[in-house]
Amino acid sequence: MKLRARAGPIALWCMLSHTVAYAQEGTVQGEVSVPAASISGVVVYLVPTVRRAAVPLAPLTVEMDQRDLRFVPQVIAVTPGSTVHFPNSDPIMHNVFSPGPRTGGFDLGTYPQSERRSFTFREEGAHVILCHVHPEMAAYVVVIASAHRAVADAAGRFRLEGVAPGTYRLRTWHRRLRTVEQLVSVAANGNVRVDLRLVYGSPSSPRAIDEPDAK
């Protein structure tokens, strides 16, 4: 005789609410145009326009390799508390450090091929990553407390999925380009297309603090 467990009313309500919320999530996608073909690594992210209950953002574990005298990828976007591994795939010594004026920076030292060292990024902002041995090497770890963030690909395309219905500020960050901000409204199951044109200028510091519109 087989027994089948039954979900209680509260558990069932939670399951249905999660299913409905998931089904209503939308997508924001588009393309960024930049002043020169050599420019890449534009970060795009969403910030709600109204305050919401704080939702913990899971820290990530990602990798930024040192390969062919470059950091690969050159730009990554992560949540606060994320750990980045820096393996050395080149047959020469490399170093990883960041000046980090706000956080005191870090220096992981110099190490050989096949070794990797790591750092946990807790502060929001754009952290420049450099190599003492090869000053031409530079990359960025962009830390944003946003559940919806992406680095545009080589063609400038980006896609943000799982966006709850509502109004958001869509923002960009790039070390050489002026920050662009645009309001976007996401409907239930909606797919929003946003194309942006960026120009040279000083970017705003990446941030994802809820900023309600002034009434």
PDB file of C-alpha atoms in Angstrom:
ATOM      1  CA  MET A   1       0.000   0.000   0.000  1.00  0.00           C
ATOM      2  CA  LYS A   2       1.479   3.328  -1.053  1.00  0.00           C
ATOM      3  CA  LEU A   3       0.889   6.533   0.820  1.00  0.00           C
ATOM      4  CA  ARG A   4       0.920   9.889  -0.963  1.00  0.00           C
ATOM      5  CA  ALA A   5       1.946  12.948   1.042  1.00  0.00           C
ATOM      6  CA  ARG A   6      -0.351  15.922   0.711  1.00  0.00           C
ATOM      7  CA  ALA A   7       0.837  19.511   0.861  1.00  0.00           C
ATOM      8  CA  GLY A   8      -0.858  21.654   3.507  1.00  0.00           C
ATOM      9  CA  PRO A   9      -2.728  24.823   2.495  1.00  0.00           C
ATOM     10  CA  ILE A  10       0.166  27.144   3.400  1.00  0.00           C
ATOM     11  CA  ALA A  11       2.739  25.088   1.505  1.00  0.00           C
ATOM     12  CA  LEU A  12       0.408  24.837  -1.468  1.00  0.00           C
ATOM     13  CA  TRP A  13      -0.164  28.609  -1.475  1.00  0.00           C
ATOM     14  CA  CYS A  14       3.591  29.234  -1.412  1.00  0.00           C
ATOM     15  CA  MET A  15       4.131  26.834  -4.314  1.00  0.00           C
ATOM     16  CA  LEU A  16       1.378  28.436  -6.374  1.00  0.00           C
ATOM     17  CA  SER A  17       2.601  31.966  -5.585  1.00  0.00           C
ATOM     18  CA  HIS A  18       6.142  31.074  -6.659  1.00  0.00           C
ATOM     19  CA  THR A  19       4.844  29.454  -9.860  1.00  0.00           C
ATOM     20  CA  VAL A  20       2.693  32.477 -10.732  1.00  0.00           C
ATOM     21  CA  ALA A  21       5.512  34.951  -9.962  1.00  0.00           C
ATOM     22  CA  TYR A  22       7.938  32.953 -12.104  1.00  0.00           C
ATOM     23  CA  ALA A  23       5.441  32.794 -14.970  1.00  0.00           C
ATOM     24  CA  GLN A  24       5.025  36.573 -14.899  1.00  0.00           C
ATOM     25  CA  GLU A  25       8.713  37.397 -15.134  1.00  0.00           C
ATOM     26  CA  GLY A  26       9.811  39.344 -18.183  1.00  0.00           C
ATOM     27  CA  THR A  27      12.962  40.073 -20.167  1.00  0.00           C
ATOM     28  CA  VAL A  28      14.898  43.232 -20.972  1.00  0.00           C
ATOM     29  CA  GLN A  29      17.225  42.960 -23.932  1.00  0.00           C
ATOM     30  CA  GLY A  30      18.832  45.187 -26.494  1.00  0.00           C
ATOM     31  CA  GLU A  31      22.048  46.509 -27.931  1.00  0.00           C
ATOM     32  CA  VAL A  32      24.521  49.225 -26.969  1.00  0.00           C
ATOM     33  CA  SER A  33      26.260  51.306 -29.635  1.00  0.00           C
ATOM     34  CA  VAL A  34      29.744  52.599 -28.770  1.00  0.00           C
ATOM     35  CA  PRO A  35      31.967  55.269 -30.371  1.00  0.00           C
ATOM     36  CA  ALA A  36      34.642  52.813 -31.583  1.00  0.00           C
ATOM     37  CA  ALA A  37      34.735  49.160 -32.578  1.00  0.00           C
ATOM     38  CA  SER A  38      37.594  48.539 -30.122  1.00  0.00           C
ATOM     39  CA  ILE A  39      35.386  49.367 -27.118  1.00  0.00           C
ATOM     40  CA  SER A  40      33.783  46.415 -25.346  1.00  0.00           C
ATOM     41  CA  GLY A  41      32.745  45.311 -21.888  1.00  0.00           C
ATOM     42  CA  VAL A  42      29.766  47.608 -21.267  1.00  0.00           C
ATOM     43  CA  VAL A  43      27.925  46.659 -18.070  1.00  0.00           C
ATOM     44  CA  VAL A  44      24.116  46.952 -18.100  1.00  0.00           C
ATOM     45  CA  TYR A  45      21.971  46.590 -14.974  1.00  0.00           C
ATOM     46  CA  LEU A  46      18.533  47.342 -13.523  1.00  0.00           C
ATOM     47  CA  VAL A  47      17.571  49.316 -10.415  1.00  0.00           C
ATOM     48  CA  PRO A  48      13.928  49.390  -9.196  1.00  0.00           C
ATOM     49  CA  THR A  49      12.352  52.860  -9.020  1.00  0.00           C
ATOM     50  CA  VAL A  50      10.434  52.037  -5.828  1.00  0.00           C
ATOM     51  CA  ARG A  51      11.696  50.585  -2.596  1.00  0.00           C
ATOM     52  CA  ARG A  52      11.082  46.888  -2.138  1.00  0.00           C
ATOM     53  CA  ALA A  53      11.742  44.411   0.612  1.00  0.00           C
ATOM     54  CA  ALA A  54      15.425  43.579   0.591  1.00  0.00           C
ATOM     55  CA  VAL A  55      16.119  40.296  -1.156  1.00  0.00           C
ATOM     56  CA  PRO A  56      19.489  38.708  -0.365  1.00  0.00           C
ATOM     57  CA  LEU A  57      21.662  38.365  -3.433  1.00  0.00           C
ATOM     58  CA  ALA A  58      23.619  35.146  -3.617  1.00  0.00           C
ATOM     59  CA  PRO A  59      27.377  35.688  -3.934  1.00  0.00           C
ATOM     60  CA  LEU A  60      28.960  34.187  -7.023  1.00  0.00           C
ATOM     61  CA  THR A  61      32.144  32.286  -7.709  1.00  0.00           C
ATOM     62  CA  VAL A  62      33.636  33.250 -11.061  1.00  0.00           C
ATOM     63  CA  GLU A  63      36.963  33.160 -12.850  1.00  0.00           C
ATOM     64  CA  MET A  64      39.116  35.796 -14.544  1.00  0.00           C
ATOM     65  CA  ASP A  65      41.996  34.033 -16.289  1.00  0.00           C
ATOM     66  CA  GLN A  66      45.441  35.407 -17.180  1.00  0.00           C
ATOM     67  CA  ARG A  67      46.026  34.209 -20.719  1.00  0.00           C
ATOM     68  CA  ASP A  68      48.118  35.533 -23.612  1.00  0.00           C
ATOM     69  CA  LEU A  69      49.133  38.530 -21.459  1.00  0.00           C
ATOM     70  CA  ARG A  70      45.487  39.530 -20.948  1.00  0.00           C
ATOM     71  CA  PHE A  71      42.847  39.180 -18.276  1.00  0.00           C
ATOM     72  CA  VAL A  72      40.027  37.038 -19.703  1.00  0.00           C
ATOM     73  CA  PRO A  73      37.278  38.162 -19.568  1.00  0.00           C
ATOM     74  CA  GLN A  74      38.332  41.776 -19.262  1.00  0.00           C
ATOM     75  CA  VAL A  75      35.113  42.832 -17.499  1.00  0.00           C
ATOM     76  CA  ILE A  76      32.868  40.830 -15.182  1.00  0.00           C
ATOM     77  CA  ALA A  77      29.823  41.948 -13.182  1.00  0.00           C
ATOM     78  CA  VAL A  78      29.124  40.252  -9.842  1.00  0.00           C
ATOM     79  CA  THR A  79      27.153  40.712  -6.631  1.00  0.00           C
ATOM     80  CA  PRO A  80      28.752  41.871  -3.346  1.00  0.00           C
ATOM     81  CA  GLY A  81      30.466  39.025  -1.522  1.00  0.00           C
ATOM     82  CA  SER A  82      31.401  37.222  -4.735  1.00  0.00           C
ATOM     83  CA  THR A  83      34.735  35.450  -5.024  1.00  0.00           C
ATOM     84  CA  VAL A  84      36.845  35.785  -8.158  1.00  0.00           C
ATOM     85  CA  HIS A  85      39.542  33.220  -8.945  1.00  0.00           C
ATOM     86  CA  PHE A  86      42.565  34.481 -10.902  1.00  0.00           C
ATOM     87  CA  PRO A  87      44.357  31.489 -12.475  1.00  0.00           C
ATOM     88  CA  ASN A  88      47.592  31.975 -14.398  1.00  0.00           C
ATOM     89  CA  SER A  89      47.430  30.102 -17.712  1.00  0.00           C
ATOM     90  CA  ASP A  90      50.551  31.727 -19.196  1.00  0.00           C
ATOM     91  CA  PRO A  91      54.011  30.080 -19.050  1.00  0.00           C
ATOM     92  CA  ILE A  92      55.355  33.154 -17.260  1.00  0.00           C
ATOM     93  CA  MET A  93      54.934  34.811 -13.875  1.00  0.00           C
ATOM     94  CA  HIS A  94      51.935  37.069 -13.326  1.00  0.00           C
ATOM     95  CA  ASN A  95      50.747  39.327 -10.531  1.00  0.00           C
ATOM     96  CA  VAL A  96      47.228  40.407  -9.558  1.00  0.00           C
ATOM     97  CA  PHE A  97      46.545  43.571  -7.591  1.00  0.00           C
ATOM     98  CA  SER A  98      44.010  46.377  -7.265  1.00  0.00           C
ATOM     99  CA  PRO A  99      44.740  49.885  -5.912  1.00  0.00           C
ATOM    100  CA  GLY A 100      41.210  50.079  -4.439  1.00  0.00           C
ATOM    101  CA  PRO A 101      41.299  53.541  -2.794  1.00  0.00           C
ATOM    102  CA  ARG A 102      38.021  52.902  -0.929  1.00  0.00           C
ATOM    103  CA  THR A 103      38.752  49.389   0.274  1.00  0.00           C
ATOM    104  CA  GLY A 104      42.511  49.604   0.747  1.00  0.00           C
ATOM    105  CA  GLY A 105      43.052  47.442  -2.316  1.00  0.00           C
ATOM    106  CA  PHE A 106      44.743  44.057  -2.414  1.00  0.00           C
ATOM    107  CA  ASP A 107      47.816  42.368  -3.846  1.00  0.00           C
ATOM    108  CA  LEU A 108      47.723  38.616  -4.458  1.00  0.00           C
ATOM    109  CA  GLY A 109      51.431  38.510  -5.175  1.00  0.00           C
ATOM    110  CA  THR A 110      53.310  37.049  -8.143  1.00  0.00           C
ATOM    111  CA  TYR A 111      52.775  33.413  -9.066  1.00  0.00           C
ATOM    112  CA  PRO A 112      53.566  30.918 -11.858  1.00  0.00           C
ATOM    113  CA  GLN A 113      51.560  29.052 -14.467  1.00  0.00           C
ATOM    114  CA  SER A 114      48.846  26.640 -13.261  1.00  0.00           C
ATOM    115  CA  GLU A 115      48.528  28.411  -9.919  1.00  0.00           C
ATOM    116  CA  ARG A 116      45.507  30.504  -9.013  1.00  0.00           C
ATOM    117  CA  ARG A 117      44.714  32.961  -6.269  1.00  0.00           C
ATOM    118  CA  SER A 118      41.409  34.466  -5.211  1.00  0.00           C
ATOM    119  CA  PHE A 119      39.793  37.533  -3.704  1.00  0.00           C
ATOM    120  CA  THR A 120      36.303  38.185  -2.317  1.00  0.00           C
ATOM    121  CA  PHE A 121      34.788  41.511  -3.408  1.00  0.00           C
ATOM    122  CA  ARG A 122      32.447  42.966  -0.777  1.00  0.00           C
ATOM    123  CA  GLU A 123      32.278  46.643  -1.797  1.00  0.00           C
ATOM    124  CA  GLU A 124      30.102  47.918  -4.632  1.00  0.00           C
ATOM    125  CA  GLY A 125      31.938  49.743  -7.391  1.00  0.00           C
ATOM    126  CA  ALA A 126      34.301  49.203 -10.309  1.00  0.00           C
ATOM    127  CA  HIS A 127      37.519  47.562  -9.120  1.00  0.00           C
ATOM    128  CA  VAL A 128      40.423  47.857 -11.555  1.00  0.00           C
ATOM    129  CA  ILE A 129      42.610  44.733 -11.761  1.00  0.00           C
ATOM    130  CA  LEU A 130      46.270  45.147 -12.724  1.00  0.00           C
ATOM    131  CA  CYS A 131      49.539  43.229 -12.980  1.00  0.00           C
ATOM    132  CA  HIS A 132      52.796  44.584 -11.528  1.00  0.00           C
ATOM    133  CA  VAL A 133      54.802  42.470 -13.980  1.00  0.00           C
ATOM    134  CA  HIS A 134      52.900  43.547 -17.102  1.00  0.00           C
ATOM    135  CA  PRO A 135      51.524  47.093 -16.731  1.00  0.00           C
ATOM    136  CA  GLU A 136      49.668  46.827 -20.047  1.00  0.00           C
ATOM    137  CA  MET A 137      47.286  44.285 -18.510  1.00  0.00           C
ATOM    138  CA  ALA A 138      44.088  45.772 -17.059  1.00  0.00           C
ATOM    139  CA  ALA A 139      40.598  44.501 -16.277  1.00  0.00           C
ATOM    140  CA  TYR A 140      37.571  45.381 -14.138  1.00  0.00           C
ATOM    141  CA  VAL A 141      35.474  43.550 -11.585  1.00  0.00           C
ATOM    142  CA  VAL A 142      32.230  45.540 -11.353  1.00  0.00           C
ATOM    143  CA  VAL A 143      30.359  44.819  -8.131  1.00  0.00           C
ATOM    144  CA  ILE A 144      26.664  45.741  -8.204  1.00  0.00           C
ATOM    145  CA  ALA A 145      23.926  44.833  -5.714  1.00  0.00           C
ATOM    146  CA  SER A 146      21.465  44.140  -8.515  1.00  0.00           C
ATOM    147  CA  ALA A 147      19.821  40.846  -9.359  1.00  0.00           C
ATOM    148  CA  HIS A 148      19.748  41.860 -13.024  1.00  0.00           C
ATOM    149  CA  ARG A 149      23.102  42.708 -14.559  1.00  0.00           C
ATOM    150  CA  ALA A 150      25.045  41.675 -17.637  1.00  0.00           C
ATOM    151  CA  VAL A 151      28.132  42.509 -19.658  1.00  0.00           C
ATOM    152  CA  ALA A 152      27.257  43.228 -23.289  1.00  0.00           C
ATOM    153  CA  ASP A 153      28.913  40.859 -25.754  1.00  0.00           C
ATOM    154  CA  ALA A 154      31.325  41.815 -28.524  1.00  0.00           C
ATOM    155  CA  ALA A 155      28.405  42.906 -30.711  1.00  0.00           C
ATOM    156  CA  GLY A 156      26.974  45.080 -27.939  1.00  0.00           C
ATOM    157  CA  ARG A 157      24.038  42.766 -27.200  1.00  0.00           C
ATOM    158  CA  PHE A 158      22.711  42.166 -23.695  1.00  0.00           C
ATOM    159  CA  ARG A 159      19.832  40.213 -22.139  1.00  0.00           C
ATOM    160  CA  LEU A 160      18.402  40.429 -18.616  1.00  0.00           C
ATOM    161  CA  GLU A 161      16.000  37.607 -17.757  1.00  0.00           C
ATOM    162  CA  GLY A 162      13.688  36.827 -14.862  1.00  0.00           C
ATOM    163  CA  VAL A 163      12.664  40.469 -14.320  1.00  0.00           C
ATOM    164  CA  ALA A 164       9.589  40.933 -12.124  1.00  0.00           C
ATOM    165  CA  PRO A 165       6.891  43.250 -13.526  1.00  0.00           C
ATOM    166  CA  GLY A 166       7.538  46.881 -12.629  1.00  0.00           C
ATOM    167  CA  THR A 167       9.449  50.015 -13.549  1.00  0.00           C
ATOM    168  CA  TYR A 168      13.236  50.124 -13.426  1.00  0.00           C
ATOM    169  CA  ARG A 169      16.145  52.387 -14.172  1.00  0.00           C
ATOM    170  CA  LEU A 170      18.371  50.699 -16.722  1.00  0.00           C
ATOM    171  CA  ARG A 171      21.945  51.943 -16.281  1.00  0.00           C
ATOM    172  CA  THR A 172      25.256  51.382 -18.015  1.00  0.00           C
ATOM    173  CA  TRP A 173      28.864  51.475 -16.898  1.00  0.00           C
ATOM    174  CA  HIS A 174      32.075  51.551 -18.900  1.00  0.00           C
ATOM    175  CA  ARG A 175      35.384  53.025 -17.812  1.00  0.00           C
ATOM    176  CA  ARG A 176      35.605  55.346 -20.846  1.00  0.00           C
ATOM    177  CA  LEU A 177      31.962  56.085 -21.583  1.00  0.00           C
ATOM    178  CA  ARG A 178      29.369  58.328 -19.980  1.00  0.00           C
ATOM    179  CA  THR A 179      26.750  56.484 -17.964  1.00  0.00           C
ATOM    180  CA  VAL A 180      23.345  56.241 -19.656  1.00  0.00           C
ATOM    181  CA  GLU A 181      20.158  55.847 -17.626  1.00  0.00           C
ATOM    182  CA  GLN A 182      16.736  55.049 -19.062  1.00  0.00           C
ATOM    183  CA  LEU A 183      13.384  54.124 -17.513  1.00  0.00           C
ATOM    184  CA  VAL A 184      11.961  50.782 -18.607  1.00  0.00           C
ATOM    185  CA  SER A 185       8.592  49.272 -17.709  1.00  0.00           C
ATOM    186  CA  VAL A 186       8.358  45.491 -17.676  1.00  0.00           C
ATOM    187  CA  ALA A 187       4.918  43.904 -17.996  1.00  0.00           C
ATOM    188  CA  ALA A 188       4.027  40.395 -16.879  1.00  0.00           C
ATOM    189  CA  ASN A 189       5.605  37.996 -19.374  1.00  0.00           C
ATOM    190  CA  GLY A 190       6.815  41.064 -21.255  1.00  0.00           C
ATOM    191  CA  ASN A 191       9.846  41.364 -23.500  1.00  0.00           C
ATOM    192  CA  VAL A 192      11.269  44.891 -23.530  1.00  0.00           C
ATOM    193  CA  ARG A 193      13.715  46.008 -26.209  1.00  0.00           C
ATOM    194  CA  VAL A 194      16.103  48.855 -25.331  1.00  0.00           C
ATOM    195  CA  ASP A 195      18.822  50.150 -27.667  1.00  0.00           C
ATOM    196  CA  LEU A 196      21.355  52.594 -26.225  1.00  0.00           C
ATOM    197  CA  ARG A 197      23.952  54.899 -27.746  1.00  0.00           C
ATOM    198  CA  LEU A 198      26.970  55.643 -25.550  1.00  0.00           C
ATOM    199  CA  VAL A 199      29.467  58.495 -25.898  1.00  0.00           C
ATOM    200  CA  TYR A 200      32.846  59.286 -24.403  1.00  0.00           C
ATOM    201  CA  GLY A 201      32.791  60.774 -20.924  1.00  0.00           C
ATOM    202  CA  SER A 202      33.307  60.048 -17.237  1.00  0.00           C
ATOM    203  CA  PRO A 203      31.061  57.245 -15.974  1.00  0.00           C
ATOM    204  CA  SER A 204      29.067  57.356 -12.761  1.00  0.00           C
ATOM    205  CA  SER A 205      30.085  54.866 -10.107  1.00  0.00           C
ATOM    206  CA  PRO A 206      28.054  51.673 -10.569  1.00  0.00           C
ATOM    207  CA  ARG A 207      25.447  51.433  -7.835  1.00  0.00           C
ATOM    208  CA  ALA A 208      22.202  49.567  -7.350  1.00  0.00           C
ATOM    209  CA  ILE A 209      20.601  51.165  -4.296  1.00  0.00           C
ATOM    210  CA  ASP A 210      16.840  51.517  -4.533  1.00  0.00           C
ATOM    211  CA  GLU A 211      16.113  55.155  -5.278  1.00  0.00           C
ATOM    212  CA  PRO A 212      12.385  55.963  -5.241  1.00  0.00           C
ATOM    213  CA  ASP A 213      11.229  58.759  -7.502  1.00  0.00           C
ATOM    214  CA  ALA A 214      10.629  62.064  -5.721  1.00  0.00           C
ATOM    215  CA  LYS A 215       6.965  62.913  -5.354  1.00  0.00           C
TER     216      LYS A 215
END
